[in-house]
Short mmCIF file of C-alpha atoms (C1' of nucleotides) in Angstrom, two decimals:
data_model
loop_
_atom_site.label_atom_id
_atom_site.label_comp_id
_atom_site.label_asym_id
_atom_site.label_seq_id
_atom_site.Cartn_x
_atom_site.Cartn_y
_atom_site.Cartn_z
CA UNK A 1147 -16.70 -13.03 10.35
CA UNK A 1148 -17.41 -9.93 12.76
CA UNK A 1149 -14.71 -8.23 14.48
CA UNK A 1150 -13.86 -11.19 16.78
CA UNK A 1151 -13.47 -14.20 15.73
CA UNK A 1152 -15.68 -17.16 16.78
CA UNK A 1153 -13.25 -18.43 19.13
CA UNK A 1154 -12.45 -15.25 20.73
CA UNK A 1155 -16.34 -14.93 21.07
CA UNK A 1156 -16.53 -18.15 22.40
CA UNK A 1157 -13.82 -17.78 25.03
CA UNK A 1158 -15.86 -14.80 26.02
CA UNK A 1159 -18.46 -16.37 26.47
CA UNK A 1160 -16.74 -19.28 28.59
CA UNK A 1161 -15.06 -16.59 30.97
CA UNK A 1162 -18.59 -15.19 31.56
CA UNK A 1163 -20.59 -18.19 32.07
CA UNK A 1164 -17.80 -19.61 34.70
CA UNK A 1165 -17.59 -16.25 36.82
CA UNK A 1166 -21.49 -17.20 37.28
CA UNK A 1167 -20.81 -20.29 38.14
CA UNK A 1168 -18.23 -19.76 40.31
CA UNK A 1169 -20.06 -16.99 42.15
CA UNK A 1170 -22.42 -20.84 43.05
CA UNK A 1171 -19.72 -22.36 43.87
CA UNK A 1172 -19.62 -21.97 47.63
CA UNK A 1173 -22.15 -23.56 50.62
CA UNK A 1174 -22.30 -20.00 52.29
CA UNK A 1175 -23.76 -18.72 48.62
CA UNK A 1176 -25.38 -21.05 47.60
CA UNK A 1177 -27.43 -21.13 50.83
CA UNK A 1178 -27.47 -17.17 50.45
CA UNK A 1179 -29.62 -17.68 47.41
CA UNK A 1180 -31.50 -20.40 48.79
CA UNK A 1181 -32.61 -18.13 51.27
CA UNK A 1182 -33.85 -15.82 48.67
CA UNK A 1183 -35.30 -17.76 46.31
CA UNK A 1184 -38.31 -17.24 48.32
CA UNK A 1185 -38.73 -13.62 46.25
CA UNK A 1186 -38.61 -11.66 48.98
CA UNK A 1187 -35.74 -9.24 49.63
CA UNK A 1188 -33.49 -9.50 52.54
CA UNK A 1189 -31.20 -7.43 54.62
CA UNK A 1190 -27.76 -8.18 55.69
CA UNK A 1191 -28.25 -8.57 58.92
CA UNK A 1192 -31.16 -11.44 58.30
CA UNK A 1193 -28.68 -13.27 55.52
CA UNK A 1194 -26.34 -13.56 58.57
CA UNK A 1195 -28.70 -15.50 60.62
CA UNK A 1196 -28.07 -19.08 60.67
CA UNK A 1197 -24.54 -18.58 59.24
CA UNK A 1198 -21.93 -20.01 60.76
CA UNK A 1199 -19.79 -16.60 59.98
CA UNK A 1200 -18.95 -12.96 60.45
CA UNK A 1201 -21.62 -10.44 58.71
CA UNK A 1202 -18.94 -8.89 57.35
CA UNK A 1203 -18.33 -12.47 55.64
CA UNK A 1204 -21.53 -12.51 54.15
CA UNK A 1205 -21.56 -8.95 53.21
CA UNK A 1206 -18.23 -10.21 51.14
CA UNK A 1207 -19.96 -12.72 49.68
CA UNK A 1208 -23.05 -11.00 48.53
CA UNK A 1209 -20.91 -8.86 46.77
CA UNK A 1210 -19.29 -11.81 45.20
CA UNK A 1211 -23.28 -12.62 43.96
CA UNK A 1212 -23.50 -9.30 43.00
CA UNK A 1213 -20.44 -8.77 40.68
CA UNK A 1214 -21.98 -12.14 39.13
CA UNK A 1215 -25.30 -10.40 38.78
CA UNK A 1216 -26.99 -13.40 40.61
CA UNK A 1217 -28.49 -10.62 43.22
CA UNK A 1218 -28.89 -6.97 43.86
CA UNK A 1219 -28.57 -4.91 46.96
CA UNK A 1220 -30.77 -1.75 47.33
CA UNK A 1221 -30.12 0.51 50.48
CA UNK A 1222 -33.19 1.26 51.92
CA UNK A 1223 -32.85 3.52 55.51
CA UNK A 1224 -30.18 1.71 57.63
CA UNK A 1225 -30.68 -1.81 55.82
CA UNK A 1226 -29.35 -3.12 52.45
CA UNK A 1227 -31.84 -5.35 50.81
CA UNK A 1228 -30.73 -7.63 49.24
CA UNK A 1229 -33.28 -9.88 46.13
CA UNK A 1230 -32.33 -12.72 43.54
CA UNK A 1231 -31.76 -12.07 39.66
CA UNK A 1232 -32.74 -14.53 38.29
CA UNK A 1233 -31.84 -13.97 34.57
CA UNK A 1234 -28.31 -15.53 35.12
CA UNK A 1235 -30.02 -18.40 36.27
CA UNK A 1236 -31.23 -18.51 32.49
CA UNK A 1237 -27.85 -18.02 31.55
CA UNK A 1238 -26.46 -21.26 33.34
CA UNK A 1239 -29.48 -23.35 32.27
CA UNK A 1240 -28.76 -22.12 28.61
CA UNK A 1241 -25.24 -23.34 28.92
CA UNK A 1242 -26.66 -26.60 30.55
CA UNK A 1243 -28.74 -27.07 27.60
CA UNK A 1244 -25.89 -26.86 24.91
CA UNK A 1245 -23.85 -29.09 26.66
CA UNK A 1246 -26.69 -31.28 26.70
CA UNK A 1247 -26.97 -31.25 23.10
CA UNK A 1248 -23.89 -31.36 22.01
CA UNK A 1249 -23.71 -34.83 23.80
CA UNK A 1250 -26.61 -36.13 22.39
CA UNK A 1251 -26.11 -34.96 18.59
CA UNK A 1252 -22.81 -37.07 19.49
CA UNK A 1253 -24.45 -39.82 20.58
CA UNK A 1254 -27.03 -39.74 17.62
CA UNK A 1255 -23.74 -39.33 15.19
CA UNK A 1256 -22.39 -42.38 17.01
CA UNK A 1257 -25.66 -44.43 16.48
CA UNK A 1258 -25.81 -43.37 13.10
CA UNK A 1259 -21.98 -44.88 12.49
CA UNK A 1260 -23.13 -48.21 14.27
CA UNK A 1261 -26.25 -48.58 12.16
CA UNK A 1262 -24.18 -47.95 8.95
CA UNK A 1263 -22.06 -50.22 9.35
CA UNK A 1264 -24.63 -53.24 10.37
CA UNK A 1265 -25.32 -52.58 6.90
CA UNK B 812 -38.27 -37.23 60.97
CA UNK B 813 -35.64 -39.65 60.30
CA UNK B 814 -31.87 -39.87 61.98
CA UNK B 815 -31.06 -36.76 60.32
CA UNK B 816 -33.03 -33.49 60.27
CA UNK B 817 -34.40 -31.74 57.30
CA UNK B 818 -31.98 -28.94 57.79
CA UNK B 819 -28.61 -31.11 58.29
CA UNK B 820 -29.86 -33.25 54.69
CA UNK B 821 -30.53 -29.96 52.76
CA UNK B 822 -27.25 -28.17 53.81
CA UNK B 823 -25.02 -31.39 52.67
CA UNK B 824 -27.69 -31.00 49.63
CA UNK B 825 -26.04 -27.42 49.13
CA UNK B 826 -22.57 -28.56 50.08
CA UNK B 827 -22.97 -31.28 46.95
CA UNK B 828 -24.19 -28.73 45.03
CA UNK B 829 -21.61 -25.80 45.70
CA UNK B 830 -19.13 -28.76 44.77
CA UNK B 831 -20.39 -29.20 41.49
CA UNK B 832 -21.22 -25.75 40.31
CA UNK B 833 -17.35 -24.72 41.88
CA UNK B 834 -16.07 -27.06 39.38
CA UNK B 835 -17.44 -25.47 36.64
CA UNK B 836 -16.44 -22.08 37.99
CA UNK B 837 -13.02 -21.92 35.81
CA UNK B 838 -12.24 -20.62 32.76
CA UNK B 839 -9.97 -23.54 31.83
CA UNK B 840 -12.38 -25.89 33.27
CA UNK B 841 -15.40 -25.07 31.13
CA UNK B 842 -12.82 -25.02 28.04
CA UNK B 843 -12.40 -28.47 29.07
CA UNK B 844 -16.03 -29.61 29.30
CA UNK B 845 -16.59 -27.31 26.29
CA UNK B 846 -14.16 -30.03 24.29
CA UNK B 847 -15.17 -32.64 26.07
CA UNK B 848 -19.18 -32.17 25.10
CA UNK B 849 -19.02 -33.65 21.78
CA UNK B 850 -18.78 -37.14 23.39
CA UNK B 851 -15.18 -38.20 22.68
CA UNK B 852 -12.55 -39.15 25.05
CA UNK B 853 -9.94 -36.81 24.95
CA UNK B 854 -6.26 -38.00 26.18
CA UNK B 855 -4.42 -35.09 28.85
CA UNK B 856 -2.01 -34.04 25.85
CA UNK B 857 -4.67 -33.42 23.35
CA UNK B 858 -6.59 -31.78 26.13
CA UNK B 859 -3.73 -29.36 26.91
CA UNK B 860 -3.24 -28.21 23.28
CA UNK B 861 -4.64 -24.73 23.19
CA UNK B 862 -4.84 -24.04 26.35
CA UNK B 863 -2.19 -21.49 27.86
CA UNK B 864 -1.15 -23.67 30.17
CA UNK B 865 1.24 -26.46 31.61
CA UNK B 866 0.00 -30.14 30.92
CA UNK B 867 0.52 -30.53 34.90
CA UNK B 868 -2.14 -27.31 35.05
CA UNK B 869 -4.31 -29.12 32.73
CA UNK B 870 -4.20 -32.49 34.87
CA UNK B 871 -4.68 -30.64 37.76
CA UNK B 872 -8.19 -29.02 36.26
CA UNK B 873 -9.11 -32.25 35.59
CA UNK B 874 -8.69 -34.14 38.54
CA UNK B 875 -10.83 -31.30 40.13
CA UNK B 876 -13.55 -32.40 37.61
CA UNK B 877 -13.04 -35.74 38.26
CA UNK B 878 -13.66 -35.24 42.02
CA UNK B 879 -16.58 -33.59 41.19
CA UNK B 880 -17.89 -36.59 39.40
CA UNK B 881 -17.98 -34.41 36.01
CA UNK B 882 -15.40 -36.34 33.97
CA UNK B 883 -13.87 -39.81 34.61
CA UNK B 884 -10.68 -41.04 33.19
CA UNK B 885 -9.32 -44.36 31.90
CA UNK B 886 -5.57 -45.35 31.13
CA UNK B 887 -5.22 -46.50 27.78
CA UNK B 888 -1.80 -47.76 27.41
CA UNK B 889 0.21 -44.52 28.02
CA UNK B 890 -2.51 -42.40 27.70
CA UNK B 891 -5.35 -41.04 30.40
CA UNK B 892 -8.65 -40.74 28.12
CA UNK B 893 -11.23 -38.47 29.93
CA UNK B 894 -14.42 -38.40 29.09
CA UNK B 895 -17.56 -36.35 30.34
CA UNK B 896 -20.73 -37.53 32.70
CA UNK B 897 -23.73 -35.72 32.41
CA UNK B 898 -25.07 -37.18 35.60
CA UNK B 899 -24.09 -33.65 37.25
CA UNK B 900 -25.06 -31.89 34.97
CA UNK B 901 -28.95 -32.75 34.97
CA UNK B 902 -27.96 -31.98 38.91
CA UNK B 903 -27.47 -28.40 38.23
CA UNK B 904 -30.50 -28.15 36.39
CA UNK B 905 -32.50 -29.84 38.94
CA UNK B 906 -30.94 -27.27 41.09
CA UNK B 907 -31.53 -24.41 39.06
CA UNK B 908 -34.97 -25.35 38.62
CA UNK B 909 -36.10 -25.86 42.22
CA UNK B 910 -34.64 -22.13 42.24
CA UNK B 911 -36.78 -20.80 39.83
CA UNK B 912 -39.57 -22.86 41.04
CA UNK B 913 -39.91 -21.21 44.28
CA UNK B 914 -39.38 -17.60 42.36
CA UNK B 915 -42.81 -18.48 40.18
CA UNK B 916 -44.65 -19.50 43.54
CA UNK B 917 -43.61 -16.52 45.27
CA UNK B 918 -44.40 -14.42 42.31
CA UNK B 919 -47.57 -16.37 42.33
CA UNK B 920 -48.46 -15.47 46.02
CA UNK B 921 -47.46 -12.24 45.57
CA UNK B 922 -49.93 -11.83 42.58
CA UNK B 923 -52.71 -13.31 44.36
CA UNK B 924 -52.14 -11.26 47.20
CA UNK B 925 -52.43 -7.87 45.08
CA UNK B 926 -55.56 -9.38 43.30
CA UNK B 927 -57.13 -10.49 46.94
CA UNK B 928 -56.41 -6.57 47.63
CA UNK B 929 -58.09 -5.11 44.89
CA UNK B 930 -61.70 -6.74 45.49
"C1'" DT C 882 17.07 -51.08 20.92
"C1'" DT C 883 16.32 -46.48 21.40
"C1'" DA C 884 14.35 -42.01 20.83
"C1'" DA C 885 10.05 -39.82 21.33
"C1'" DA C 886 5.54 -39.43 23.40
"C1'" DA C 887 2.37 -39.43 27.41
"C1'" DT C 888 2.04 -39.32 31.89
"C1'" DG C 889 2.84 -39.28 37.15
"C1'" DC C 890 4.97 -37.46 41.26
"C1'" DA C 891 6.85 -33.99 44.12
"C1'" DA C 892 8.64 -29.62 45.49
"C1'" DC C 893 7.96 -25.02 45.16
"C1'" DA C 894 6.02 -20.21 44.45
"C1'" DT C 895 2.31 -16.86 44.84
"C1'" DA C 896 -1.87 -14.53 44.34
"C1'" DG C 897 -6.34 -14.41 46.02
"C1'" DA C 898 -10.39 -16.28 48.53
"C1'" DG C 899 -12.49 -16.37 52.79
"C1'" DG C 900 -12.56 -15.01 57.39
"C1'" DT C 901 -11.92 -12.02 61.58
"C1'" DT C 902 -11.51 -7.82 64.42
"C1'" DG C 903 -11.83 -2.96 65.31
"C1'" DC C 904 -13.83 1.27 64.58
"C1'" DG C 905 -16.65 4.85 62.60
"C1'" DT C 906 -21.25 6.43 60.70
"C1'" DA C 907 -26.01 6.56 59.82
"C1'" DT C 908 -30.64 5.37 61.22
"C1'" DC C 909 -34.31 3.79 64.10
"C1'" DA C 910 -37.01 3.55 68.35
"C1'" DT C 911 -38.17 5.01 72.89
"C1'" DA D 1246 -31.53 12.74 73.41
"C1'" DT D 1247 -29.63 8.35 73.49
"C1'" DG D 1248 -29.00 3.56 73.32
"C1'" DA D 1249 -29.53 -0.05 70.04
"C1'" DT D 1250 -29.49 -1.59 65.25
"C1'" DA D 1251 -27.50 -2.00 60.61
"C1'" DC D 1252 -23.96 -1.17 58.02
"C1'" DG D 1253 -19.29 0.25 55.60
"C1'" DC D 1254 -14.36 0.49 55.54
"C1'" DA D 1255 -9.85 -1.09 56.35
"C1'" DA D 1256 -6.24 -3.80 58.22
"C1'" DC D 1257 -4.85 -8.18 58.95
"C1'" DC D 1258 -4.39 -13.34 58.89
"C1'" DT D 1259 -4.29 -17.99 56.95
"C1'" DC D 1260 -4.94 -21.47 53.80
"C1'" DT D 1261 -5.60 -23.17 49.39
"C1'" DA D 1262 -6.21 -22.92 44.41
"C1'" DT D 1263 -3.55 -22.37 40.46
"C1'" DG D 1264 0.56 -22.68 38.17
"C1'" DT D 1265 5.41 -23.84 37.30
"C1'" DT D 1266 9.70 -26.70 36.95
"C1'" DG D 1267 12.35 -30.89 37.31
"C1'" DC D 1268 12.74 -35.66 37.09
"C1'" DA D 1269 11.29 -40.55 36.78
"C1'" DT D 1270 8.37 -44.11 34.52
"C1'" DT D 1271 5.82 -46.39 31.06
"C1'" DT D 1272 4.57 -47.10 26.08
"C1'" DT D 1273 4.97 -46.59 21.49
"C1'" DA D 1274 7.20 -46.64 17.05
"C1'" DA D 1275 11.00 -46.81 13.81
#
DNA sequence: TTAAAATGCAACATAGAGGTTGCGTATCAT
DNA sequence: ATGATACGCAACCTCTATGTTGCATTTTAA
């Protein structure tokens, strides 16, 4: 055992993983990064369009994206551009995956069980 | 087009989505799934024990899953079982692959564009 | 039968998310 | 030079997510 323990580790992990996730967790973000999934950086003023709020709203919640590492802004003249990240993305699909397998090693496990005891 | 446009059917898309992903975007929440991924229903109680929380927290957390269609629960005499549903799950990754998806086509166009330039 | 275990319901508290408005500053375009 | 554009900062508001406590109800087990 390191330093941590594994549990302290894995808690660390968990707190991580759902700040990413929660950063996802809202239409006006989530259609933020839809927006930019196209590759191409965008400026403030643009995200705003077609948004139902404020600028200064979506300048609040690009920052939320940004804490979480799912963009970054880059001032360039009077604009901020903002473009994706998308090595979170990897992040979430990791944690997707493990999940994943956890279940199904559990479900193998369980079939293993049934099949022992048709014996 | 049908009754509904294509813009009206992909923002609900994103509302669904921002649903799910918000779900997961708690600490105590992905604990839960976190227990819950090796395939066993878990009763509140047991569910509660080391967390740092109330039991009423805990049932709280998981009715938000539930809503989210990421756990269900079933009384079993006098306890609530909860187990997990992957169904969302293989959501998300749909999600975050359509994401990714349009990154490599943009990165695609991009490249094609510089190697157009060059000849 | 009776104490313990597991849960539900409801009231309550509070911090923070999400939003707006107002104003000031920097930059671009004409 | 000057109006328009893009933005940042800060104050403010409101609602809801998160959490607690208290009490009642149902089940289980000795």
């Amino acid at each position: 055992m390191g330093a941590k323990s594994r549990k302290k580790v894995l808690e660390a992990q968990t707190v991580k993983y759902a700040a990413i996730f929660a950063a996802l967790g809202d239409p006006i973000r989530l259609a933020l990064v839809n927006k930019l999934s196209d590759g191409t950086a965008k400026s403030i003023s643009s995200l705003t369009d077609g948004t139902k709020v404020t600028r200064q709203a979506v300048t609040k919640h690009l920052r939320v994206l940004e804490d979480a590492g799912l963009v970054q802004g880059s001032r360039i003249g009077r604009e901020n551009l903002f473009e994706l990240d998308l090595r979170p993305f990897k992040d979430m699909k990791d944690y997707l995956k493990f999940v994943s397998n956890q279940w199904d090693a559990a479900l193998l496990r369980l079939q293993a069980f049934v099949e022992d005891d048709d014996e």
